[in-house]
Backbone as CSV, one residue per row, in Angstrom:
resi,resn,N_x,N_y,N_z,CA_x,CA_y,CA_z,C_x,C_y,C_z
1,UNK,1.672,9.035,0.850,1.196,7.732,0.399,2.018,7.220,-0.793
2,UNK,2.225,8.101,-1.789,3.070,7.777,-2.939,4.163,8.829,-3.034
3,UNK,5.415,8.414,-2.871,6.546,9.338,-2.929,7.357,9.079,-4.195
4,UNK,7.606,10.118,-4.950,8.418,9.983,-6.153,9.895,9.919,-5.777
5,UNK,10.539,8.837,-6.147,11.962,8.635,-5.914,12.640,8.436,-7.267
6,UNK,13.889,8.040,-7.264,14.569,7.736,-8.526,15.704,6.751,-8.288
7,UNK,16.035,6.039,-9.356,17.177,5.132,-9.358,17.878,5.290,-10.693
8,UNK,19.167,5.600,-10.662,19.955,5.859,-11.874,19.304,6.946,-12.720
9,UNK,18.752,7.927,-12.035,18.118,9.081,-12.673,16.841,8.710,-13.418
10,UNK,16.238,7.599,-13.066,14.946,7.189,-13.621,13.943,7.144,-12.476
11,UNK,12.796,7.736,-12.696,11.797,7.799,-11.632,11.254,6.420,-11.275
12,UNK,11.181,6.154,-9.985,10.410,5.044,-9.427,9.694,5.600,-8.207
13,UNK,8.633,4.945,-7.784,7.851,5.466,-6.666,7.949,4.565,-5.447
14,UNK,7.940,5.219,-4.288,7.853,4.502,-3.025,6.400,4.574,-2.572
15,UNK,5.759,3.412,-2.458,4.340,3.346,-2.125,4.201,2.964,-0.656
16,UNK,3.714,3.901,0.143,3.602,3.683,1.589,2.189,3.234,1.967
17,UNK,1.632,2.324,1.167,0.289,1.806,1.418,0.121,0.568,0.549
18,UNK,-1.058,-0.025,0.568,-1.305,-1.158,-0.315,-1.498,-0.644,-1.740
19,UNK,-1.336,-1.549,-2.703,-1.544,-1.178,-4.101,-2.978,-0.700,-4.323
20,UNK,-3.927,-1.371,-3.679,-5.329,-0.983,-3.808,-5.553,0.438,-3.290
21,UNK,-4.936,0.770,-2.177,-5.073,2.125,-1.617,-4.419,3.156,-2.528
22,UNK,-3.309,2.785,-3.156,-2.640,3.695,-4.097,-3.543,3.987,-5.287
23,UNK,-4.184,2.950,-5.824,-5.098,3.141,-6.947,-6.296,3.992,-6.539
24,UNK,-6.805,3.751,-5.334,-7.925,4.548,-4.837,-7.551,6.020,-4.744
25,UNK,-6.329,6.293,-4.317,-5.892,7.685,-4.152,-5.763,8.407,-5.487
26,UNK,-5.604,7.636,-6.573,-5.440,8.226,-7.900,-6.749,8.283,-8.685
27,UNK,-7.774,7.597,-8.212,-9.015,7.487,-8.976,-9.700,8.846,-9.109
28,UNK,-10.445,8.987,-10.209,-11.203,10.218,-10.433,-10.597,11.140,-11.472
29,UNK,-9.308,10.926,-11.793,-8.655,11.749,-12.813,-8.610,10.968,-14.134
30,UNK,-8.180,11.636,-15.197,-8.165,11.022,-16.514,-6.737,10.842,-17.051
31,UNK,-6.597,9.824,-17.903,-5.350,9.556,-18.630,-4.138,9.426,-17.707
32,UNK,-4.332,8.663,-16.642,-3.235,8.431,-15.708,-2.470,7.186,-16.132
33,UNK,-1.196,7.384,-16.386,-0.338,6.291,-16.830,0.263,5.579,-15.624
34,UNK,0.083,4.256,-15.577,0.714,3.440,-14.537,1.742,2.541,-15.209
35,UNK,2.993,2.645,-14.782,4.103,1.923,-15.405,4.752,1.006,-14.381
36,UNK,5.077,-0.211,-14.804,5.928,-1.075,-13.980,7.301,-1.138,-14.634
37,UNK,8.342,-1.107,-13.814,9.711,-1.108,-14.333,10.523,-2.231,-13.701
38,UNK,10.997,-3.155,-14.548,11.994,-4.103,-14.069,13.387,-3.574,-14.435
39,UNK,14.415,-4.349,-14.152,15.779,-3.882,-14.392,16.024,-3.568,-15.866
40,UNK,15.564,-4.447,-16.753,15.793,-4.265,-18.190,15.071,-3.025,-18.709
41,UNK,13.850,-2.827,-18.263,13.080,-1.657,-18.693,13.680,-0.368,-18.140
42,UNK,14.150,-0.411,-16.897,14.768,0.776,-16.313,16.002,1.191,-17.109
43,UNK,16.792,0.216,-17.553,17.974,0.532,-18.355,17.583,1.126,-19.706
44,UNK,16.489,0.625,-20.302,15.997,1.202,-21.555,15.584,2.657,-21.357
45,UNK,14.888,2.922,-20.273,14.435,4.282,-19.986,15.634,5.196,-19.745
46,UNK,16.623,4.698,-19.026,17.806,5.499,-18.727,18.516,5.950,-20.002
47,UNK,18.515,5.087,-21.030,19.222,5.388,-22.274,18.404,6.225,-23.255
48,UNK,17.121,6.411,-22.973,16.225,7.060,-23.928,15.572,8.283,-23.284
49,UNK,15.929,9.458,-23.759,15.438,10.711,-23.177,13.924,10.810,-23.230
50,UNK,13.331,10.377,-24.353,11.879,10.457,-24.515,11.168,9.550,-23.528
51,UNK,11.637,8.306,-23.412,11.029,7.378,-22.462,11.166,7.880,-21.036
52,UNK,12.300,8.470,-20.739,12.546,8.992,-19.385,11.537,10.089,-19.042
53,UNK,11.224,10.932,-20.012,10.268,12.012,-19.793,8.857,11.454,-19.601
54,UNK,8.500,10.437,-20.378,7.171,9.821,-20.246,7.014,9.194,-18.870
55,UNK,8.024,8.444,-18.443,7.989,7.801,-17.122,7.948,8.855,-16.018
56,UNK,8.700,9.911,-16.186,8.726,10.988,-15.185,7.342,11.579,-14.957
57,UNK,6.538,11.659,-16.031,5.221,12.286,-15.946,4.087,11.304,-15.692
58,UNK,4.410,10.041,-15.430,3.376,9.038,-15.164,2.697,9.307,-13.820
59,UNK,1.518,8.728,-13.650,0.806,8.862,-12.377,1.429,7.977,-11.301
60,UNK,1.931,6.808,-11.719,2.499,5.857,-10.778,3.541,5.008,-11.490
61,UNK,4.721,4.870,-10.881,5.804,4.052,-11.445,6.173,3.004,-10.409
62,UNK,5.825,1.761,-10.688,5.975,0.685,-9.716,7.231,-0.135,-10.017
63,UNK,8.189,-0.203,-9.106,9.324,-1.119,-9.301,8.797,-2.555,-9.344
64,UNK,9.202,-3.311,-10.367,8.656,-4.664,-10.508,9.733,-5.731,-10.425
65,UNK,10.829,-5.410,-9.776,11.932,-6.363,-9.668,12.615,-6.216,-8.315
66,UNK,12.951,-7.323,-7.659,13.691,-7.229,-6.394,15.065,-6.607,-6.577
67,UNK,15.621,-6.717,-7.775,16.937,-6.126,-8.041,16.865,-4.605,-7.926
68,UNK,15.789,-4.026,-8.435,15.612,-2.579,-8.314,15.497,-2.191,-6.844
69,UNK,14.721,-2.964,-6.080,14.569,-2.678,-4.654,15.911,-2.774,-3.921
70,UNK,16.704,-3.791,-4.260,18.012,-3.955,-3.621,18.964,-2.814,-4.000
71,UNK,18.942,-2.433,-5.271,19.817,-1.355,-5.731,19.441,-0.033,-5.073
72,UNK,18.147,0.228,-4.973,17.687,1.461,-4.328,18.111,1.487,-2.857
73,UNK,17.954,0.347,-2.182,18.353,0.257,-0.777,19.861,0.416,-0.614
74,UNK,20.632,-0.129,-1.553,22.094,-0.026,-1.505,22.542,1.429,-1.608
75,UNK,21.888,2.187,-2.467,22.272,3.583,-2.662,21.747,4.480,-1.544
76,UNK,20.494,4.266,-1.142,19.826,5.215,-0.243,19.631,4.717,1.182
77,UNK,19.970,3.461,1.422,19.736,2.860,2.740,18.274,3.036,3.145
78,UNK,17.401,2.742,2.218,15.969,2.908,2.425,15.241,1.831,1.625
79,UNK,14.325,1.130,2.271,13.599,0.073,1.589,12.508,0.666,0.713
80,UNK,12.206,-0.042,-0.385,11.178,0.414,-1.303,10.326,-0.789,-1.732
81,UNK,9.051,-0.551,-1.840,8.087,-1.569,-2.246,8.301,-1.968,-3.706
82,UNK,8.167,-3.248,-4.021,8.156,-3.667,-5.422,7.084,-4.733,-5.602
83,UNK,6.583,-4.844,-6.813,5.565,-5.838,-7.126,5.815,-6.356,-8.533
84,UNK,6.135,-7.632,-8.668,6.427,-8.211,-9.971,5.212,-8.109,-10.888
85,UNK,5.493,-8.046,-12.204,4.440,-7.808,-13.198,3.240,-8.732,-13.029
86,UNK,3.501,-10.028,-12.919,2.408,-10.987,-12.849,1.589,-10.804,-11.572
87,UNK,2.272,-10.560,-10.471,1.575,-10.344,-9.205,0.829,-9.008,-9.219
88,UNK,1.440,-7.994,-9.838,0.770,-6.698,-9.975,-0.499,-6.843,-10.808
89,UNK,-0.402,-7.558,-11.937,-1.559,-7.713,-12.814,-2.654,-8.509,-12.118
90,UNK,-2.274,-9.504,-11.347,-3.232,-10.283,-10.571,-3.958,-9.389,-9.567
91,UNK,-3.195,-8.543,-8.880,-3.787,-7.591,-7.923,-4.726,-6.624,-8.633
92,UNK,-4.308,-6.181,-9.809,-5.092,-5.219,-10.586,-6.436,-5.826,-10.987
93,UNK,-6.419,-7.079,-11.452,-7.653,-7.744,-11.851,-8.552,-8.007,-10.647
94,UNK,-7.970,-8.367,-9.525,-8.758,-8.563,-8.300,-9.417,-7.251,-7.871
95,UNK,-8.646,-6.167,-7.987,-9.170,-4.836,-7.653,-10.325,-4.469,-8.584
96,UNK,-10.168,-4.737,-9.884,-11.212,-4.429,-10.865,-12.473,-5.232,-10.580
97,UNK,-12.297,-6.506,-10.234,-13.449,-7.358,-9.936,-14.150,-6.905,-8.659
98,UNK,-13.377,-6.582,-7.637,-13.946,-6.172,-6.352,-14.696,-4.845,-6.464
99,UNK,-14.116,-3.895,-7.193,-14.691,-2.552,-7.285,-15.707,-2.415,-8.426
100,UNK,-15.900,-3.499,-9.178,-16.851,-3.478,-10.298,-16.483,-2.429,-11.343
101,UNK,-15.198,-2.283,-11.609,-14.771,-1.301,-12.598,-14.454,-1.991,-13.917
102,UNK,-14.520,-1.232,-15.011,-14.454,-1.822,-16.345,-13.023,-1.937,-16.864
103,UNK,-12.838,-2.912,-17.747,-11.525,-3.326,-18.240,-11.603,-3.386,-19.765
104,UNK,-10.634,-2.763,-20.445,-10.593,-2.769,-21.907,-9.192,-3.173,-22.357
105,UNK,-9.128,-4.034,-23.368,-7.843,-4.534,-23.865,-7.538,-3.937,-25.242
106,UNK,-6.350,-3.345,-25.359,-5.930,-2.718,-26.609,-4.500,-3.163,-26.919
107,UNK,-4.213,-3.422,-28.194,-2.849,-3.821,-28.499,-2.634,-4.203,-29.948
108,UNK,-1.484,-4.809,-30.214,-1.069,-5.119,-31.578,-1.335,-6.561,-32.002
109,UNK,-1.731,-7.430,-31.083,-1.850,-8.854,-31.407,-3.278,-9.342,-31.154
110,UNK,-4.178,-8.928,-32.044,-5.603,-9.222,-31.878,-5.893,-10.721,-31.836
111,UNK,-5.077,-11.521,-32.490,-5.336,-12.962,-32.538,-5.310,-13.597,-31.149
112,UNK,-4.709,-12.895,-30.177,-4.644,-13.439,-28.822,-5.731,-12.869,-27.903
113,UNK,-6.453,-11.871,-28.356,-7.383,-11.164,-27.473,-8.438,-12.097,-26.875
114,UNK,-9.049,-12.943,-27.723,-10.116,-13.814,-27.234,-9.587,-14.762,-26.157
115,UNK,-8.441,-15.376,-26.420,-7.847,-16.309,-25.454,-7.542,-15.609,-24.140
116,UNK,-6.956,-14.409,-24.232,-6.615,-13.642,-23.029,-7.864,-13.345,-22.211
117,UNK,-8.892,-12.835,-22.870,-10.098,-12.429,-22.140,-10.847,-13.619,-21.561
118,UNK,-10.863,-14.749,-22.290,-11.527,-15.938,-21.772,-10.820,-16.484,-20.534
119,UNK,-9.496,-16.468,-20.547,-8.749,-16.962,-19.383,-8.910,-16.026,-18.194
120,UNK,-8.943,-14.718,-18.465,-9.165,-13.756,-17.383,-10.545,-13.973,-16.756
121,UNK,-11.567,-14.155,-17.603,-12.931,-14.345,-17.093,-13.072,-15.664,-16.329
122,UNK,-12.263,-16.654,-16.696,-12.309,-17.926,-15.986,-11.784,-17.782,-14.559
123,UNK,-10.733,-16.969,-14.409,-10.133,-16.772,-13.082,-10.882,-15.714,-12.287
124,UNK,-11.359,-14.680,-13.001,-12.079,-13.580,-12.357,-13.475,-13.495,-12.995
125,UNK,-14.403,-14.384,-12.602,-15.672,-14.556,-13.319,-16.586,-13.332,-13.326
126,UNK,-16.461,-12.453,-12.360,-17.365,-11.298,-12.328,-16.707,-10.013,-12.835
127,UNK,-15.515,-10.130,-13.419,-14.837,-8.934,-13.928,-15.620,-8.364,-15.112
128,UNK,-15.612,-7.049,-15.231,-16.419,-6.361,-16.247,-15.527,-5.962,-17.426
129,UNK,-15.390,-6.876,-18.405,-14.597,-6.602,-19.608,-15.518,-5.970,-20.649
130,UNK,-15.206,-4.747,-21.068,-16.116,-4.005,-21.953,-15.685,-4.029,-23.418
131,UNK,-14.582,-4.692,-23.742,-14.212,-4.785,-25.146,-12.722,-4.852,-25.375
132,UNK,-12.370,-4.904,-26.660,-10.967,-4.919,-27.079,-10.873,-4.278,-28.452
133,UNK,-9.665,-3.858,-28.815,-9.478,-3.233,-30.126,-8.035,-3.408,-30.567
134,UNK,-7.877,-3.686,-31.869,-6.557,-3.856,-32.470,-5.994,-2.505,-32.908
135,UNK,-4.799,-2.199,-32.509,-4.129,-0.987,-32.961,-3.859,-1.073,-34.468
136,UNK,-3.956,0.053,-35.174,-3.624,0.065,-36.596,-3.124,1.448,-37.000
137,UNK,-2.632,1.548,-38.219,-2.028,2.788,-38.706,-2.984,3.647,-39.533
138,UNK,-4.243,3.241,-39.611,-5.235,4.007,-40.357,-5.773,5.122,-39.464
139,UNK,-5.457,6.366,-39.790,-5.826,7.506,-38.946,-7.337,7.647,-38.784
140,UNK,-8.092,7.405,-39.868,-9.551,7.563,-39.796,-10.177,6.494,-38.899
141,UNK,-9.659,5.261,-38.997,-10.177,4.192,-38.143,-9.848,4.458,-36.676
142,UNK,-8.638,4.938,-36.429,-8.252,5.221,-35.053,-9.046,6.398,-34.480
143,UNK,-9.379,7.379,-35.317,-10.197,8.511,-34.848,-11.557,8.005,-34.367
144,UNK,-12.152,7.068,-35.131,-13.423,6.474,-34.720,-13.250,5.637,-33.449
145,UNK,-12.105,4.962,-33.376,-11.834,4.135,-32.193,-11.738,4.999,-30.940
146,UNK,-11.068,6.136,-31.044,-10.940,7.021,-29.884,-12.308,7.532,-29.425
147,UNK,-13.184,7.809,-30.385,-14.550,8.219,-30.033,-15.260,7.085,-29.306
148,UNK,-15.030,5.851,-29.793,-15.630,4.691,-29.146,-15.113,4.486,-27.734
149,UNK,-13.801,4.686,-27.542,-13.226,4.543,-26.202,-13.880,5.520,-25.229
150,UNK,-14.107,6.750,-25.687,-14.702,7.769,-24.818,-16.129,7.406,-24.431
151,UNK,-16.865,6.804,-25.379,-18.246,6.415,-25.084,-18.289,5.246,-24.105
152,UNK,-17.397,4.277,-24.329,-17.342,3.113,-23.425,-16.823,3.523,-22.053
153,UNK,-15.840,4.428,-22.062,-15.252,4.996,-20.842,-14.779,3.920,-19.857
154,UNK,-13.838,3.048,-20.275,-13.339,2.027,-19.345,-12.466,2.647,-18.257
155,UNK,-12.482,2.034,-17.085,-11.613,2.502,-15.995,-10.168,2.082,-16.224
156,UNK,-9.997,0.848,-16.720,-8.656,0.308,-16.962,-8.477,0.067,-18.451
157,UNK,-7.563,0.785,-19.064,-7.248,0.641,-20.484,-5.891,-0.047,-20.554
158,UNK,-5.904,-1.350,-20.822,-4.685,-2.157,-20.785,-4.046,-2.174,-22.167
159,UNK,-2.799,-1.742,-22.268,-2.094,-1.656,-23.546,-1.154,-2.858,-23.669
160,UNK,-1.517,-3.769,-24.572,-0.755,-5.003,-24.771,0.229,-4.814,-25.921
161,UNK,1.377,-4.217,-25.600,2.439,-3.971,-26.580,3.784,-4.120,-25.884
162,UNK,4.845,-4.182,-26.683,6.183,-4.117,-26.118,6.335,-2.815,-25.338
163,UNK,7.188,-2.840,-24.337,7.322,-1.733,-23.388,7.530,-0.381,-24.073
164,UNK,8.530,-0.289,-24.927,8.846,0.987,-25.570,7.706,1.451,-26.466
165,UNK,7.158,0.556,-27.278,6.071,0.904,-28.187,4.848,1.384,-27.416
166,UNK,4.571,0.732,-26.299,3.404,1.098,-25.502,3.525,2.519,-24.953
167,UNK,4.708,2.862,-24.425,4.901,4.202,-23.875,4.839,5.264,-24.962
168,UNK,5.460,4.975,-26.113,5.429,5.930,-27.227,4.000,6.106,-27.733
169,UNK,3.254,4.998,-27.826,1.864,5.075,-28.290,1.038,5.931,-27.335
170,UNK,1.167,5.683,-26.045,0.406,6.465,-25.066,0.746,7.943,-25.176
171,UNK,2.023,8.251,-25.238,2.445,9.651,-25.285,1.923,10.353,-26.543
172,UNK,1.895,9.628,-27.640,1.431,10.192,-28.912,-0.081,10.416,-28.914
173,UNK,-0.819,9.534,-28.242,-2.284,9.539,-28.354,-3.025,9.962,-27.093
174,UNK,-2.307,10.368,-26.047,-2.965,10.665,-24.777,-3.994,11.783,-24.885
175,UNK,-3.784,12.741,-25.810,-4.744,13.830,-25.959,-6.047,13.362,-26.595
176,UNK,-6.038,12.185,-27.227,-7.244,11.626,-27.831,-7.993,10.702,-26.877
177,UNK,-7.395,10.418,-25.742,-8.002,9.519,-24.764,-8.714,10.318,-23.682
178,UNK,-9.683,9.671,-23.060,-10.384,10.290,-21.929,-10.738,9.162,-20.959
179,UNK,-9.681,8.478,-20.507,-9.815,7.219,-19.772,-9.088,7.362,-18.438
180,UNK,-9.577,6.683,-17.423,-9.015,6.868,-16.079,-7.574,6.359,-15.970
181,UNK,-7.368,5.054,-16.141,-6.032,4.477,-16.006,-5.592,3.831,-17.314
182,UNK,-4.409,4.178,-17.798,-3.793,3.535,-18.958,-2.588,2.749,-18.453
183,UNK,-2.595,1.442,-18.713,-1.586,0.575,-18.109,-0.938,-0.296,-19.180
184,UNK,0.268,0.053,-19.627,0.983,-0.820,-20.565,1.602,-2.006,-19.825
185,UNK,1.279,-3.200,-20.273,1.843,-4.384,-19.628,1.787,-5.540,-20.627
186,UNK,2.840,-6.334,-20.707,2.894,-7.378,-21.745,3.125,-8.780,-21.199
187,UNK,4.088,-8.911,-20.319,4.492,-10.254,-19.882,3.344,-11.085,-19.312
188,UNK,2.525,-10.547,-18.396,1.405,-11.349,-17.883,0.395,-11.709,-18.968
189,UNK,0.172,-10.795,-19.913,-0.779,-11.072,-20.986,-0.241,-12.139,-21.942
190,UNK,1.078,-12.170,-22.127,1.685,-13.252,-22.907,1.376,-14.609,-22.272
191,UNK,1.389,-14.643,-20.947,1.079,-15.880,-20.229,-0.375,-16.269,-20.460
192,UNK,-1.295,-15.299,-20.330,-2.708,-15.572,-20.578,-2.942,-16.005,-22.026
193,UNK,-2.109,-15.487,-22.944,-2.248,-15.838,-24.359,-1.668,-17.210,-24.672
194,UNK,-0.998,-17.831,-23.707,-0.400,-19.141,-23.924,0.928,-19.082,-24.647
195,UNK,1.582,-17.916,-24.619,2.849,-17.752,-25.342,4.061,-18.157,-24.505
196,UNK,3.830,-18.546,-23.291,4.951,-18.942,-22.453,4.458,-19.600,-21.178
197,UNK,5.321,-20.354,-20.526,4.982,-21.006,-19.270,5.661,-20.268,-18.127
198,UNK,5.044,-20.353,-16.974,5.591,-19.678,-15.800,5.672,-20.675,-14.645
199,UNK,6.560,-20.414,-13.684,6.595,-21.247,-12.485,5.400,-20.959,-11.591
200,UNK,5.248,-21.698,-10.526,4.179,-21.463,-9.563,4.320,-20.061,-8.955
201,UNK,3.189,-19.470,-8.582,3.210,-18.126,-8.007,4.059,-18.074,-6.736
202,UNK,4.077,-19.173,-5.982,4.889,-19.215,-4.762,6.370,-19.097,-5.089
203,UNK,6.780,-19.687,-6.219,8.175,-19.599,-6.662,8.502,-18.172,-7.086
204,UNK,7.569,-17.532,-7.792,7.762,-16.132,-8.208,7.858,-15.229,-7.000
205,UNK,6.962,-15.426,-6.041,6.954,-14.596,-4.834,8.248,-14.757,-4.036
206,UNK,8.861,-15.941,-4.125,10.112,-16.204,-3.397,11.351,-15.802,-4.195
207,UNK,11.165,-15.196,-5.377,12.271,-14.728,-6.230,13.198,-15.858,-6.666
208,UNK,12.605,-17.023,-6.964,13.413,-18.168,-7.379,13.096,-18.620,-8.805
209,UNK,12.377,-17.799,-9.552,11.941,-18.228,-10.879,13.070,-18.245,-11.907
210,UNK,14.226,-17.591,-11.599,15.315,-17.560,-12.575,15.820,-18.972,-12.899
211,UNK,15.769,-19.899,-11.914,16.194,-21.277,-12.183,15.224,-21.960,-13.148
212,UNK,13.946,-21.630,-13.026,12.931,-22.182,-13.934,13.226,-21.776,-15.372
213,UNK,13.489,-20.471,-15.567,13.742,-19.972,-16.922,15.094,-20.437,-17.459
214,UNK,16.069,-20.602,-16.580,17.381,-21.080,-17.003,17.306,-22.520,-17.496
215,UNK,16.510,-23.338,-16.822,16.350,-24.735,-17.246,15.642,-24.821,-18.600
216,UNK,14.743,-23.864,-18.861,13.990,-23.863,-20.128,14.823,-23.327,-21.287
217,UNK,15.763,-22.427,-20.974,16.617,-21.852,-22.022,17.976,-21.516,-21.420
218,UNK,18.957,-22.350,-21.686,20.289,-22.197,-21.091,20.943,-20.878,-21.478
219,UNK,20.516,-20.299,-22.626,21.114,-19.046,-23.079,20.726,-17.856,-22.190
220,UNK,19.743,-18.063,-21.306,19.392,-17.006,-20.356,20.553,-16.683,-19.422
221,UNK,21.530,-17.575,-19.369,22.686,-17.333,-18.502,23.457,-16.088,-18.943
222,UNK,23.360,-15.740,-20.235,24.097,-14.576,-20.735,23.489,-13.255,-20.254
223,UNK,22.297,-13.332,-19.678,21.704,-12.121,-19.106,22.502,-11.616,-17.907
224,UNK,23.404,-12.480,-17.417,24.232,-12.070,-16.293,25.065,-10.836,-16.626
225,UNK,25.410,-10.660,-17.918,26.204,-9.498,-18.316,25.402,-8.199,-18.174
226,UNK,24.088,-8.286,-18.403,23.232,-7.108,-18.189,23.161,-6.789,-16.698
227,UNK,23.091,-7.846,-15.880,23.079,-7.645,-14.425,24.379,-6.991,-13.962
228,UNK,25.496,-7.437,-14.497,26.791,-6.848,-14.131,26.847,-5.385,-14.531
229,UNK,26.368,-5.085,-15.742,26.323,-3.692,-16.208,25.464,-2.842,-15.281
230,UNK,24.313,-3.367,-14.909,23.401,-2.633,-14.019,24.067,-2.329,-12.685
231,UNK,24.684,-3.330,-12.075,25.301,-3.121,-10.770,26.534,-2.228,-10.851
232,UNK,27.238,-2.233,-11.978,28.331,-1.270,-12.174,27.807,0.161,-12.134
233,UNK,26.671,0.385,-12.807,26.052,1.717,-12.799,25.612,2.099,-11.393
234,UNK,25.063,1.133,-10.667,24.598,1.398,-9.297,25.771,1.763,-8.391
235,UNK,26.868,1.030,-8.501,28.049,1.304,-7.668,28.640,2.663,-7.998
236,UNK,28.704,2.992,-9.285,29.207,4.316,-9.699,28.318,5.415,-9.132
237,UNK,27.007,5.194,-9.214,26.064,6.178,-8.659,26.282,6.347,-7.164
238,UNK,26.468,5.234,-6.470,26.684,5.273,-5.021,27.967,6.019,-4.663
239,UNK,29.026,5.744,-5.403,30.321,6.329,-5.078,30.436,7.804,-5.441
240,UNK,29.823,8.211,-6.547,30.091,9.550,-7.074,28.904,10.513,-7.061
241,UNK,27.686,9.986,-6.940,26.552,10.894,-7.067,25.659,10.970,-5.833
242,UNK,25.620,9.915,-5.032,24.703,9.919,-3.891,25.080,10.991,-2.863
243,UNK,26.385,11.215,-2.675,26.819,12.247,-1.731,26.415,13.637,-2.216
244,UNK,26.546,13.875,-3.541,26.147,15.165,-4.102,24.661,15.410,-3.914
245,UNK,23.841,14.356,-4.110,22.401,14.500,-3.922,22.065,14.806,-2.482
246,UNK,22.770,14.171,-1.540,22.514,14.414,-0.115,22.862,15.851,0.250
247,UNK,24.007,16.343,-0.245,24.406,17.717,0.040,23.408,18.714,-0.539
248,UNK,22.909,18.418,-1.742,21.920,19.291,-2.383,20.627,19.315,-1.582
249,UNK,20.204,18.142,-1.101,18.980,18.040,-0.301,19.127,18.778,1.014
250,UNK,20.290,18.605,1.670,20.537,19.301,2.937,20.542,20.798,2.728
251,UNK,21.100,21.258,1.614,21.149,22.687,1.300,19.731,23.237,1.096
252,UNK,18.864,22.456,0.436,17.487,22.890,0.203,16.687,22.973,1.477
253,UNK,17.065,22.127,2.463,16.312,22.098,3.719,16.737,23.182,4.691
254,UNK,17.843,23.878,4.375,18.325,24.950,5.265,17.390,26.167,5.187
C-alpha cells in the first residue's frame, strides 16, 4: 500500500491507494510524522544530514510536486503519486471532518491562529478543532503544554512553521508528544491566514499556477536556476548511480 522509495537519496513514498486509505492504514499508532516534499524542500533535505534522517524515519513522505514525480519516473521508469500541499491539506481536512477526528494547530505565529481556524471552520463546518498553542522557548511553559496536548489527545497535530524548523522541532520534542499524526505544513496555512493569494484549484490541479505567481512577482523567474540545478542532479543520478542500484537490487534478489 505504501512503498518507501527515494529520489536523490532522499526518501519519498509510492502510495498505491487513496490518501484516505493510506491514513487509515497508519491510524492507531502514536507520533507519526507525515511530511510533504516539493522540489525545494527535497533539495534542503538532501543537503542536511539531520533533516534527511528525520524524513527517513517519518511515517509517510508524500511527493508534493509534479517535478518530483517526473524526475522519479525519468530515473526509474516508474510512475509515482504526488499531491500538492494545498490539495493534500484540503484532503486532510475533508478526511478529518468525515471521520470526526480532532485537529490541533501549533506554531510560531499565534496572531494568525484565529483567522486560520475561522476560515477552516467556514469551509469545513463540522470539523472538530480542539485548540491551538503558540510555540515558545520557556521550558516550564512547554512542559505544561505537552501535558495539555496529551490530555486533549488530538488526532491531527498541525505544525505551522517553516519546513526546516518544523522538522527540527518535531525531532527534538517527539518524546514529549503522545499524538497520532504530526503534520508540518505551512503554505496552505499561509493562504488561510491571508498572507498570500492563490490561483483557482483547477489551475493548481493542471500544474499551471507558475504563470500566476510569475505575473505577481517577475523575480520568480530566477527560480529557474534552482530547477536547472535539480535536473542536473537528476541526470547525474540517472547516468552514474541508477545502474549501480539496479545491480545491487538484482544481487540481493539472487
